[in-house]
Amino acid sequence: MEMKYFTEPNGKFVIKVPTEWQYKNIAIGHDEVSPFSFELYENSVGAFQISCYSEQEKPINKNVPVQKFDTNKLDFIKKRMDRDGFNMHLWYAVVEDHMFMAKYIYDTSKQGDTEVKTELEKAELALATLELISPHKRNLALEFDKYEKFMASLAASFDLKNRAIENKSVIELMIIIANQIDAYLRMAIVMKKQLQEKTNRIDIALLFQGEKDTPIMERKIYKQAKDLEIIYQDTFDKLYKLYTERNKVVHRYIISEFKTVYLYEIVYEYEAVCETVRQSLKVVEDLQFTEGIGIHGNGRYPDEEPTEQNIDMLYSQVNDKHLIRDLFRDIKR
């Protein structure tokens, strides 16, 4: 079964869930707190929920054996709680000073259905991967999670780009290409710093910006990329010029002499620079592979063809980014 990682928002635990399961908290507007809920993207037959609480948040049963950090294949106490038209399968475990409680809930009328049995088997397989991460490793878990989401967002941007091309939406296309350039440069900066510092740690400050984080603006990214010799003066100058032209469109289209025909020229120039920047990123990727350092230092060649499993995992992550049915990609089950 193909699976993807889910990381608790504070890095407390990780679990692998089937790629065909959608993380529902964000999708339905709930806070990202326990319980964390998952269902099939389509034709849902029930809901899987996983909760994690410290002993300060909820009392822990002292009669339950305590298990260790960073350990999967936990021993769970299993129970059933069927009432009010719903069946509920429960799993309970204590790990260090935390408790896990998992549930699979479905309509009583579906009891015994093949689809429910299949989903319950998936729940068991997912729970076998569950780990409470020790505090000193949680930042590493979060780095990997933010990197994965960054890459999924970059992939999702191509869906928007293709749609903008089909609709001849040149302003939308311009904004998306500018975003992609920014993303390529951020990734290249992260990888160049990994090479310089000989580390596999990921500077997520460049790859993720929360609501309360201090933004690292595009022009600062351009300068960092030039200082690290990822791009050179001619590309740097083109990026600054395009940045200025784009701002005219966004902020002064109506109140200036800017002509619509200029948009096509800007988009053409943006696409040309985007390809130059992408090639600059590839140089850094190849260097990481050669030196065995960083994101691409794990022995996997950057140009290696993805497996079907890789593709399905990416499709699942992109679906989670879009949350729009029109852009949904089917995932093999």
Short mmCIF file of C-alpha atoms in Angstrom, two decimals:
data_model
loop_
_atom_site.label_atom_id
_atom_site.label_comp_id
_atom_site.label_asym_id
_atom_site.label_seq_id
_atom_site.Cartn_x
_atom_site.Cartn_y
_atom_site.Cartn_z
CA MET A 1 0.00 0.00 0.00
CA GLU A 2 1.30 3.44 -0.93
CA MET A 3 1.57 5.81 2.02
CA LYS A 4 2.50 9.41 2.80
CA TYR A 5 3.77 11.06 5.96
CA PHE A 6 1.61 13.17 8.23
CA THR A 7 3.52 15.23 10.78
CA GLU A 8 1.76 16.73 13.80
CA PRO A 9 1.99 20.56 13.41
CA ASN A 10 4.45 20.88 16.32
CA GLY A 11 6.50 17.86 15.27
CA LYS A 12 5.29 15.71 18.20
CA PHE A 13 4.47 12.64 16.16
CA VAL A 14 4.62 11.26 12.65
CA ILE A 15 2.42 8.66 11.02
CA LYS A 16 2.18 7.27 7.52
CA VAL A 17 -1.33 7.26 6.07
CA PRO A 18 -2.59 5.93 2.72
CA THR A 19 -2.07 8.32 -0.17
CA GLU A 20 -5.79 8.12 -0.96
CA TRP A 21 -6.69 9.55 2.46
CA GLN A 22 -7.27 13.28 2.68
CA TYR A 23 -6.31 15.24 5.78
CA LYS A 24 -9.63 16.81 6.72
CA ASN A 25 -8.87 19.36 9.46
CA ILE A 26 -7.76 22.05 7.01
CA ALA A 27 -10.16 20.95 4.28
CA ILE A 28 -13.21 21.55 6.48
CA GLY A 29 -11.84 24.57 8.33
CA HIS A 30 -11.04 22.95 11.67
CA ASP A 31 -8.05 23.89 13.81
CA GLU A 32 -4.94 21.76 13.43
CA VAL A 33 -5.26 20.16 16.85
CA SER A 34 -6.29 16.71 18.08
CA PRO A 35 -8.17 14.88 16.74
CA PHE A 36 -6.49 14.88 13.33
CA SER A 37 -8.97 13.42 10.85
CA PHE A 38 -8.57 11.55 7.55
CA GLU A 39 -11.03 10.18 5.00
CA LEU A 40 -10.93 8.87 1.45
CA TYR A 41 -10.81 11.70 -1.09
CA GLU A 42 -13.84 10.20 -2.81
CA ASN A 43 -16.64 7.83 -1.75
CA SER A 44 -15.77 8.01 1.92
CA VAL A 45 -16.98 5.10 4.04
CA GLY A 46 -15.75 6.36 7.40
CA ALA A 47 -13.26 8.57 9.22
CA PHE A 48 -9.92 7.80 10.83
CA GLN A 49 -8.89 10.08 13.70
CA ILE A 50 -5.67 10.24 15.69
CA SER A 51 -5.23 12.25 18.89
CA CYS A 52 -2.12 12.88 20.99
CA TYR A 53 -2.19 14.46 24.45
CA SER A 54 0.47 15.10 27.06
CA GLU A 55 -0.18 14.18 30.68
CA GLN A 56 -0.68 17.91 31.35
CA GLU A 57 -3.51 18.00 28.79
CA LYS A 58 -5.32 14.80 29.71
CA PRO A 59 -4.90 12.24 32.52
CA ILE A 60 -3.03 9.11 31.50
CA ASN A 61 -4.09 5.63 32.58
CA LYS A 62 -1.31 4.48 34.93
CA ASN A 63 -2.19 0.83 34.37
CA VAL A 64 -1.20 0.95 30.70
CA PRO A 65 2.42 -0.03 29.85
CA VAL A 66 4.59 2.96 28.92
CA GLN A 67 6.39 2.74 25.57
CA LYS A 68 9.36 4.71 24.26
CA PHE A 69 10.00 7.72 22.01
CA ASP A 70 10.99 7.16 18.35
CA THR A 71 9.46 3.68 18.27
CA ASN A 72 6.90 2.40 15.80
CA LYS A 73 4.83 -0.81 15.91
CA LEU A 74 3.39 0.26 19.23
CA ASP A 75 1.24 -2.06 21.32
CA PHE A 76 -2.33 -0.74 21.39
CA ILE A 77 -5.24 -1.56 23.63
CA LYS A 78 -8.21 -2.09 21.31
CA LYS A 79 -11.88 -1.56 22.07
CA ARG A 80 -15.24 -1.08 20.35
CA MET A 81 -17.83 1.58 21.09
CA ASP A 82 -20.95 1.24 18.92
CA ARG A 83 -23.92 3.50 19.58
CA ASP A 84 -26.33 6.05 18.11
CA GLY A 85 -26.04 4.61 14.61
CA PHE A 86 -22.24 4.68 14.45
CA ASN A 87 -19.57 2.02 15.01
CA MET A 88 -16.29 3.08 16.53
CA HIS A 89 -13.05 1.07 16.67
CA LEU A 90 -10.66 2.44 19.31
CA TRP A 91 -6.90 2.09 19.79
CA TYR A 92 -5.12 3.40 22.90
CA ALA A 93 -1.41 3.56 23.81
CA VAL A 94 0.85 5.43 26.22
CA VAL A 95 4.27 6.60 25.05
CA GLU A 96 6.50 8.32 27.59
CA ASP A 97 4.40 11.18 29.02
CA HIS A 98 1.86 11.19 26.16
CA MET A 99 -1.20 9.17 25.23
CA PHE A 100 -2.39 8.25 21.75
CA MET A 101 -6.02 7.57 20.97
CA ALA A 102 -7.09 6.54 17.49
CA LYS A 103 -10.58 5.91 16.16
CA TYR A 104 -12.19 4.63 13.01
CA ILE A 105 -15.84 5.68 12.81
CA TYR A 106 -18.43 4.56 10.27
CA ASP A 107 -22.19 4.22 9.91
CA THR A 108 -23.60 1.10 11.60
CA SER A 109 -25.46 0.26 8.39
CA LYS A 110 -22.06 -0.38 6.74
CA GLN A 111 -20.97 -2.96 9.31
CA GLY A 112 -19.43 -5.93 7.54
CA ASP A 113 -19.05 -4.10 4.22
CA THR A 114 -15.91 -4.96 2.26
CA GLU A 115 -15.02 -1.27 1.93
CA VAL A 116 -15.12 -0.81 5.71
CA LYS A 117 -12.97 -3.89 6.30
CA THR A 118 -10.43 -2.55 3.81
CA GLU A 119 -10.31 0.83 5.53
CA LEU A 120 -9.91 -0.79 8.95
CA GLU A 121 -6.95 -2.77 7.59
CA LYS A 122 -5.45 0.50 6.34
CA ALA A 123 -5.96 2.04 9.79
CA GLU A 124 -4.02 -0.85 11.35
CA LEU A 125 -1.19 -0.45 8.84
CA ALA A 126 -1.08 3.31 9.46
CA LEU A 127 -0.96 2.85 13.24
CA ALA A 128 1.98 0.47 12.86
CA THR A 129 4.00 3.47 11.59
CA LEU A 130 3.01 5.86 14.38
CA GLU A 131 5.92 7.31 16.39
CA LEU A 132 6.10 9.87 19.19
CA ILE A 133 9.16 11.94 18.30
CA SER A 134 11.62 12.74 21.05
CA PRO A 135 11.83 16.52 21.71
CA HIS A 136 15.35 16.94 20.30
CA LYS A 137 14.28 15.40 16.96
CA ARG A 138 11.08 17.38 16.43
CA ASN A 139 12.73 20.19 14.50
CA LEU A 140 14.09 17.62 12.04
CA ALA A 141 10.59 16.21 11.55
CA LEU A 142 9.23 19.70 10.93
CA GLU A 143 12.01 20.51 8.45
CA PHE A 144 11.16 17.44 6.39
CA ASP A 145 7.43 18.21 6.58
CA LYS A 146 7.84 21.84 5.44
CA TYR A 147 10.17 20.78 2.64
CA GLU A 148 7.64 18.21 1.40
CA LYS A 149 4.85 20.79 1.47
CA PHE A 150 7.03 23.34 -0.32
CA MET A 151 7.73 20.87 -3.12
CA ALA A 152 4.04 19.94 -3.34
CA SER A 153 3.12 23.63 -3.57
CA LEU A 154 5.65 24.13 -6.36
CA ALA A 155 4.17 21.17 -8.22
CA ALA A 156 0.65 22.53 -7.67
CA SER A 157 1.70 25.86 -9.20
CA PHE A 158 2.08 24.14 -12.58
CA ASP A 159 -1.60 23.22 -12.54
CA LEU A 160 -2.41 26.90 -12.09
CA LYS A 161 0.14 27.85 -14.74
CA ASN A 162 -1.34 25.44 -17.29
CA ARG A 163 -4.84 26.69 -16.56
CA ALA A 164 -3.69 30.30 -16.97
CA ILE A 165 -2.17 29.42 -20.36
CA GLU A 166 -5.37 27.67 -21.48
CA ASN A 167 -7.46 30.67 -20.40
CA LYS A 168 -4.95 33.19 -21.80
CA SER A 169 -4.87 34.86 -18.36
CA VAL A 170 -1.62 36.73 -18.77
CA ILE A 171 -1.68 38.55 -15.43
CA GLU A 172 -2.25 35.28 -13.58
CA LEU A 173 0.50 33.65 -15.63
CA MET A 174 2.92 36.44 -14.81
CA ILE A 175 2.26 36.12 -11.06
CA ILE A 176 2.65 32.33 -11.12
CA ILE A 177 5.93 32.43 -13.03
CA ALA A 178 7.27 35.03 -10.60
CA ASN A 179 6.31 32.68 -7.75
CA GLN A 180 8.11 29.79 -9.42
CA ILE A 181 11.28 31.83 -9.90
CA ASP A 182 11.16 32.79 -6.24
CA ALA A 183 10.68 29.12 -5.27
CA TYR A 184 13.59 27.91 -7.43
CA LEU A 185 15.90 30.51 -5.93
CA ARG A 186 14.81 29.72 -2.36
CA MET A 187 15.48 26.03 -2.94
CA ALA A 188 18.85 26.77 -4.53
CA ILE A 189 19.85 28.99 -1.59
CA VAL A 190 18.91 26.28 0.92
CA MET A 191 20.93 23.68 -0.98
CA LYS A 192 23.95 25.97 -1.53
CA LYS A 193 24.06 26.67 2.22
CA GLN A 194 23.89 22.92 2.89
CA LEU A 195 26.94 22.47 0.70
CA GLN A 196 28.82 25.31 2.36
CA GLU A 197 28.00 24.11 5.86
CA LYS A 198 28.25 20.41 4.98
CA THR A 199 24.90 19.65 6.57
CA ASN A 200 21.64 17.91 5.72
CA ARG A 201 19.60 20.29 7.85
CA ILE A 202 17.02 22.36 5.93
CA ASP A 203 16.57 26.09 6.54
CA ILE A 204 12.79 26.12 6.52
CA ALA A 205 12.69 29.88 7.13
CA LEU A 206 13.18 30.18 3.35
CA LEU A 207 10.64 27.50 2.45
CA PHE A 208 7.73 28.28 4.75
CA GLN A 209 6.18 31.52 5.99
CA GLY A 210 3.57 31.32 8.72
CA GLU A 211 1.14 34.07 9.57
CA LYS A 212 3.42 35.40 12.33
CA ASP A 213 6.77 34.85 10.59
CA THR A 214 8.84 37.76 9.36
CA PRO A 215 8.64 37.63 5.56
CA ILE A 216 11.77 37.21 3.47
CA MET A 217 10.90 39.26 0.40
CA GLU A 218 11.69 38.49 -3.25
CA ARG A 219 14.35 41.16 -3.68
CA LYS A 220 16.22 39.81 -0.66
CA ILE A 221 16.07 36.36 -2.23
CA TYR A 222 17.51 37.76 -5.47
CA LYS A 223 20.40 39.33 -3.57
CA GLN A 224 21.13 36.19 -1.55
CA ALA A 225 21.14 34.13 -4.75
CA LYS A 226 23.60 36.55 -6.37
CA ASP A 227 25.84 36.69 -3.29
CA LEU A 228 25.97 32.87 -3.26
CA GLU A 229 26.80 32.88 -7.00
CA ILE A 230 23.68 30.90 -7.86
CA ILE A 231 22.80 33.62 -10.35
CA TYR A 232 25.00 36.33 -11.80
CA GLN A 233 24.64 40.04 -12.44
CA ASP A 234 22.82 39.81 -15.77
CA THR A 235 20.09 37.53 -14.37
CA PHE A 236 19.92 39.61 -11.21
CA ASP A 237 19.36 42.77 -13.28
CA LYS A 238 16.64 41.08 -15.35
CA LEU A 239 14.85 39.93 -12.20
CA TYR A 240 14.88 43.44 -10.75
CA LYS A 241 13.59 44.90 -14.00
CA LEU A 242 10.77 42.35 -14.19
CA TYR A 243 9.93 42.91 -10.54
CA THR A 244 9.44 46.62 -11.28
CA GLU A 245 7.37 45.93 -14.39
CA ARG A 246 5.19 43.44 -12.53
CA ASN A 247 4.49 45.98 -9.80
CA LYS A 248 3.30 48.43 -12.45
CA VAL A 249 0.73 45.86 -13.52
CA VAL A 250 -0.39 44.99 -10.00
CA HIS A 251 -0.49 48.50 -8.57
CA ARG A 252 -0.65 50.98 -11.48
CA TYR A 253 -2.34 49.31 -14.45
CA ILE A 254 -5.40 51.58 -14.26
CA ILE A 255 -3.68 54.81 -13.19
CA SER A 256 -0.78 54.73 -15.66
CA GLU A 257 -0.05 54.65 -19.40
CA PHE A 258 0.75 50.93 -19.14
CA LYS A 259 -0.69 49.10 -22.19
CA THR A 260 -2.15 45.59 -22.09
CA VAL A 261 0.10 44.49 -24.94
CA TYR A 262 3.11 45.03 -22.64
CA LEU A 263 1.85 42.12 -20.48
CA TYR A 264 2.73 39.60 -23.19
CA GLU A 265 6.27 40.95 -23.44
CA ILE A 266 6.71 40.74 -19.66
CA VAL A 267 5.39 37.17 -19.50
CA TYR A 268 7.73 36.11 -22.31
CA GLU A 269 10.72 37.65 -20.51
CA TYR A 270 9.63 36.11 -17.19
CA GLU A 271 9.43 32.63 -18.74
CA ALA A 272 12.91 33.00 -20.27
CA VAL A 273 14.41 34.08 -16.93
CA CYS A 274 12.51 31.30 -15.14
CA GLU A 275 14.23 28.69 -17.32
CA THR A 276 17.62 30.30 -16.62
CA VAL A 277 16.96 30.16 -12.88
CA ARG A 278 15.74 26.55 -13.10
CA GLN A 279 19.00 25.59 -14.80
CA SER A 280 20.92 27.38 -12.04
CA LEU A 281 19.02 25.30 -9.48
CA LYS A 282 19.92 22.13 -11.36
CA VAL A 283 23.61 23.00 -11.12
CA VAL A 284 23.31 23.09 -7.32
CA GLU A 285 21.28 19.86 -7.27
CA ASP A 286 23.93 18.06 -9.32
CA LEU A 287 26.69 19.39 -7.07
CA GLN A 288 24.89 18.04 -4.00
CA PHE A 289 24.58 14.64 -5.64
CA THR A 290 28.28 14.64 -6.57
CA GLU A 291 29.43 15.67 -3.09
CA GLY A 292 26.91 13.53 -1.20
CA ILE A 293 25.65 16.43 0.89
CA GLY A 294 22.19 17.83 1.50
CA ILE A 295 18.79 17.08 0.02
CA HIS A 296 20.23 15.39 -3.07
CA GLY A 297 23.18 13.83 -1.27
CA ASN A 298 21.34 10.59 -0.50
CA GLY A 299 22.58 8.77 -3.58
CA ARG A 300 19.45 9.38 -5.69
CA TYR A 301 20.22 11.21 -8.92
CA PRO A 302 18.12 14.41 -9.27
CA ASP A 303 17.05 13.48 -12.84
CA GLU A 304 15.97 9.95 -11.89
CA GLU A 305 12.54 9.00 -13.23
CA PRO A 306 9.92 8.93 -10.43
CA THR A 307 8.21 5.66 -9.60
CA GLU A 308 4.43 5.24 -9.73
CA GLN A 309 4.48 5.35 -5.94
CA ASN A 310 6.34 8.69 -6.03
CA ILE A 311 3.82 10.07 -8.50
CA ASP A 312 0.79 8.99 -6.46
CA MET A 313 2.32 10.47 -3.33
CA LEU A 314 2.89 13.77 -5.15
CA TYR A 315 -0.65 13.72 -6.56
CA SER A 316 -1.99 13.25 -3.04
CA GLN A 317 0.08 16.15 -1.70
CA VAL A 318 -0.99 18.37 -4.60
CA ASN A 319 -4.64 17.50 -3.97
CA ASP A 320 -4.15 18.58 -0.36
CA LYS A 321 -2.68 21.86 -1.58
CA HIS A 322 -5.50 22.69 -4.00
CA LEU A 323 -8.60 21.43 -2.15
CA ILE A 324 -10.46 22.12 -5.43
CA ARG A 325 -12.38 19.36 -7.19
CA ASP A 326 -11.59 20.73 -10.66
CA LEU A 327 -7.87 20.18 -10.02
CA PHE A 328 -8.22 16.81 -8.31
CA ARG A 329 -5.93 14.04 -9.53
CA ASP A 330 -6.98 10.41 -9.27
CA ILE A 331 -4.86 8.21 -7.02
CA LYS A 332 -4.51 4.47 -7.43
CA ARG A 333 -5.89 2.41 -4.54
#
